[in-house]
């Protein structure tokens, strides 16, 4: 007697690639990465942020540790995460920084086309105007950012003096040109008067 046994091996589909935004503990370097698992994201962040050693993944907004794969899979697309090296700790954002996310409340099965975030912060308490960082992410894969640095009182005064100096210099050239034109006109009039072409009243 012989019997054949068939075995069916059910394999679950691998999780899809999802977009995330990661930064280092100083928030000085930000990268847009895609990953399907927590470990894959850590591996990519290791290279993208030039980190080393044992890494820890936390939420950037409040420092909640992302230690399990189950919790990682519950995170929304384009979640901001911070990657910490051994010995580093999460810290709140700099004074004056505010994060505005557009479209945070959206249907569960919808897909982002574009997301724009504005980070307003001060690098120095003496700055009169805060710096502005604008980051745009398209389709969760392509991102671009623009950083507009604020100016302190000394820099603003220096810029004003520089512009004033340039303005006065330009005005000086105009006055010199005008005086030269008037001088030539007066000399020409005197010469014509001597030659009898121009008679005074």
Coordinates of C-alpha atoms in Angstrom, one line a residue:
X1 CA 0.0 0.0 0.0
X2 CA 1.2 3.4 -0.7
X3 CA -0.3 6.7 0.0
X4 CA 0.6 10.2 -1.2
X5 CA 0.5 13.1 1.2
X6 CA 0.2 16.6 -0.2
X7 CA 1.3 19.5 1.7
X8 CA 0.3 23.0 1.0
X9 CA 2.5 25.7 2.4
X10 CA 0.6 28.9 2.9
X11 CA 2.8 32.0 2.8
X12 CA 1.5 35.3 3.7
X13 CA 2.2 38.2 1.4
X14 CA 5.1 40.4 2.5
X15 CA 4.0 43.8 3.8
X16 CA 4.1 46.6 1.2
X17 CA 6.7 49.3 1.1
X18 CA 5.5 52.4 3.0
X19 CA 6.9 56.0 3.2
X20 CA 8.4 57.3 6.5
X21 CA 10.4 60.4 7.4
X22 CA 13.4 59.9 9.7
X23 CA 15.8 62.2 11.4
X24 CA 18.8 62.0 13.7
X25 CA 18.5 63.1 17.4
X26 CA 19.5 66.7 16.6
X27 CA 16.9 66.9 13.9
X28 CA 19.7 68.4 11.7
X29 CA 19.4 65.7 9.0
X30 CA 16.1 64.5 7.6
X31 CA 15.5 61.8 5.0
X32 CA 12.5 60.3 3.3
X33 CA 12.7 56.5 3.3
X34 CA 10.4 53.6 2.3
X35 CA 10.4 50.3 4.2
X36 CA 8.1 47.3 4.8
X37 CA 9.4 46.3 8.2
X38 CA 10.9 48.0 11.3
X39 CA 14.2 46.3 10.8
X40 CA 14.4 47.3 7.1
X41 CA 13.7 50.9 8.0
X42 CA 16.5 50.8 10.6
X43 CA 18.9 49.3 8.1
X44 CA 18.1 52.0 5.6
X45 CA 18.4 54.8 8.2
X46 CA 21.8 53.4 9.2
X47 CA 23.1 54.3 5.8
X48 CA 21.0 57.4 5.0
X49 CA 21.8 59.2 8.2
X50 CA 25.4 57.8 8.5
X51 CA 24.8 56.2 11.9
X52 CA 26.5 53.3 13.6
X53 CA 26.0 50.8 16.4
X54 CA 22.7 49.7 17.9
X55 CA 19.9 52.0 16.8
X56 CA 16.6 52.8 18.6
X57 CA 13.5 54.0 16.8
X58 CA 11.1 56.5 18.4
X59 CA 8.3 58.8 17.4
X60 CA 9.8 62.3 16.7
X61 CA 6.8 64.1 18.2
X62 CA 6.8 62.6 21.7
X63 CA 9.6 60.1 21.9
X64 CA 7.4 56.9 22.1
X65 CA 9.7 53.9 21.5
X66 CA 8.8 51.8 18.5
X67 CA 10.1 48.4 19.7
X68 CA 7.8 45.9 18.2
X69 CA 6.9 45.0 14.6
X70 CA 3.2 45.0 15.4
X71 CA 3.3 48.6 16.6
X72 CA 5.4 49.6 13.6
X73 CA 2.8 48.2 11.2
X74 CA 0.1 50.3 12.9
X75 CA 1.9 53.6 12.2
X76 CA 0.5 55.8 9.5
X77 CA 2.3 56.5 6.2
X78 CA 4.7 59.4 6.3
X79 CA 5.1 59.2 10.1
X80 CA 8.0 61.2 11.5
X81 CA 10.5 59.0 13.3
X82 CA 13.7 59.7 15.1
X83 CA 16.6 57.2 15.0
X84 CA 18.9 57.2 18.1
X85 CA 22.3 55.8 18.5
X86 CA 23.5 54.1 21.7
X87 CA 23.6 56.6 24.5
X88 CA 21.4 59.2 22.8
X89 CA 18.0 60.2 24.2
X90 CA 15.0 61.8 22.7
X91 CA 14.5 65.5 23.4
X92 CA 11.6 67.9 22.6
X93 CA 11.8 70.1 19.6
X94 CA 13.6 73.4 19.7
X95 CA 11.9 76.4 21.3
X96 CA 9.5 78.0 18.9
X97 CA 9.2 75.1 16.6
X98 CA 5.7 74.1 15.5
X99 CA 4.7 71.3 13.2
X100 CA 1.8 71.6 10.9
X101 CA 0.6 68.6 9.1
X102 CA -1.9 68.9 6.3
X103 CA -4.4 66.1 5.9
X104 CA -3.6 64.2 9.1
X105 CA -7.3 63.1 9.3
X106 CA -7.9 61.1 6.2
X107 CA -9.8 58.0 5.2
X108 CA -7.9 54.8 6.2
X109 CA -7.6 53.4 2.7
X110 CA -6.8 56.7 0.9
X111 CA -3.4 57.5 -0.6
X112 CA -1.6 60.8 -0.2
X113 CA -0.7 62.7 -3.4
X114 CA 1.2 65.5 -1.7
X115 CA 2.0 66.5 1.8
X116 CA 3.6 69.7 2.9
X117 CA 4.9 70.5 6.4
X118 CA 6.2 73.7 7.8
X119 CA 8.7 73.8 10.7
X120 CA 9.1 77.2 12.3
X121 CA 12.0 77.4 14.8
X122 CA 14.6 79.7 16.3
X123 CA 18.3 78.7 16.2
X124 CA 19.2 81.5 18.6
X125 CA 16.9 83.1 21.2
X126 CA 18.2 86.5 20.0
X127 CA 16.9 86.0 16.5
X128 CA 14.2 88.5 15.7
X129 CA 12.6 86.2 13.1
X130 CA 12.5 82.4 13.3
X131 CA 13.8 80.1 10.6
X132 CA 11.4 78.3 8.3
X133 CA 11.8 74.8 6.9
X134 CA 9.3 73.7 4.2
X135 CA 9.2 70.0 3.2
X136 CA 7.0 68.6 0.5
X137 CA 6.5 64.9 -0.1
X138 CA 4.8 63.6 -3.3
X139 CA 3.1 60.2 -3.5
X140 CA 5.0 59.3 -0.3
X141 CA 8.2 58.6 -2.3
X142 CA 9.7 61.8 -3.5
X143 CA 10.5 64.6 -1.2
X144 CA 12.1 68.1 -1.4
X145 CA 12.8 70.7 1.3
X146 CA 13.7 74.3 1.6
X147 CA 15.3 75.9 4.6
X148 CA 15.0 79.7 5.1
X149 CA 17.3 80.9 7.8
X150 CA 16.2 83.7 10.1
X151 CA 18.5 86.7 10.9
X152 CA 19.6 88.1 14.3
X153 CA 19.8 91.8 15.1
X154 CA 23.4 92.1 14.1
X155 CA 22.9 90.4 10.8
X156 CA 19.9 92.6 10.0
X157 CA 21.8 95.8 10.9
X158 CA 24.7 94.6 8.8
X159 CA 22.4 93.9 5.8
X160 CA 20.8 97.3 6.2
X161 CA 24.2 99.1 6.3
X162 CA 25.3 97.1 3.3
X163 CA 22.2 98.1 1.3
X164 CA 22.5 101.7 2.5
X165 CA 26.1 101.9 1.4
X166 CA 25.2 100.4 -2.1
X167 CA 22.4 102.9 -2.4
X168 CA 24.6 105.9 -1.5
X169 CA 27.3 104.7 -3.8
X170 CA 24.8 104.5 -6.7
X171 CA 23.4 108.0 -5.8
X172 CA 27.0 109.4 -5.8
X173 CA 27.6 108.1 -9.3
X174 CA 24.4 109.7 -10.5
X175 CA 25.3 113.0 -8.9
X176 CA 28.8 112.9 -10.4
X177 CA 27.3 112.2 -13.9
X178 CA 24.8 115.0 -13.5
X179 CA 27.4 117.5 -12.3
X180 CA 29.6 116.6 -15.3
X181 CA 26.7 117.1 -17.7
X182 CA 25.9 120.5 -16.2
X183 CA 29.5 121.6 -16.3
X184 CA 29.8 120.6 -20.0
X185 CA 26.5 122.5 -20.7
X186 CA 27.8 125.6 -19.0
X187 CA 31.2 125.5 -20.7
X188 CA 29.4 125.0 -24.0
X189 CA 27.1 128.0 -23.4
X190 CA 30.1 130.2 -22.5
X191 CA 31.9 129.1 -25.6
X192 CA 29.0 129.9 -27.9
X193 CA 28.6 133.3 -26.2
X194 CA 32.2 134.1 -27.0
X195 CA 31.7 133.2 -30.6
X196 CA 28.6 135.4 -30.8
X197 CA 26.2 132.5 -31.4
X198 CA 24.4 133.0 -28.2
X199 CA 23.5 136.6 -27.2
X200 CA 22.5 137.4 -23.6
X201 CA 19.3 139.3 -23.0

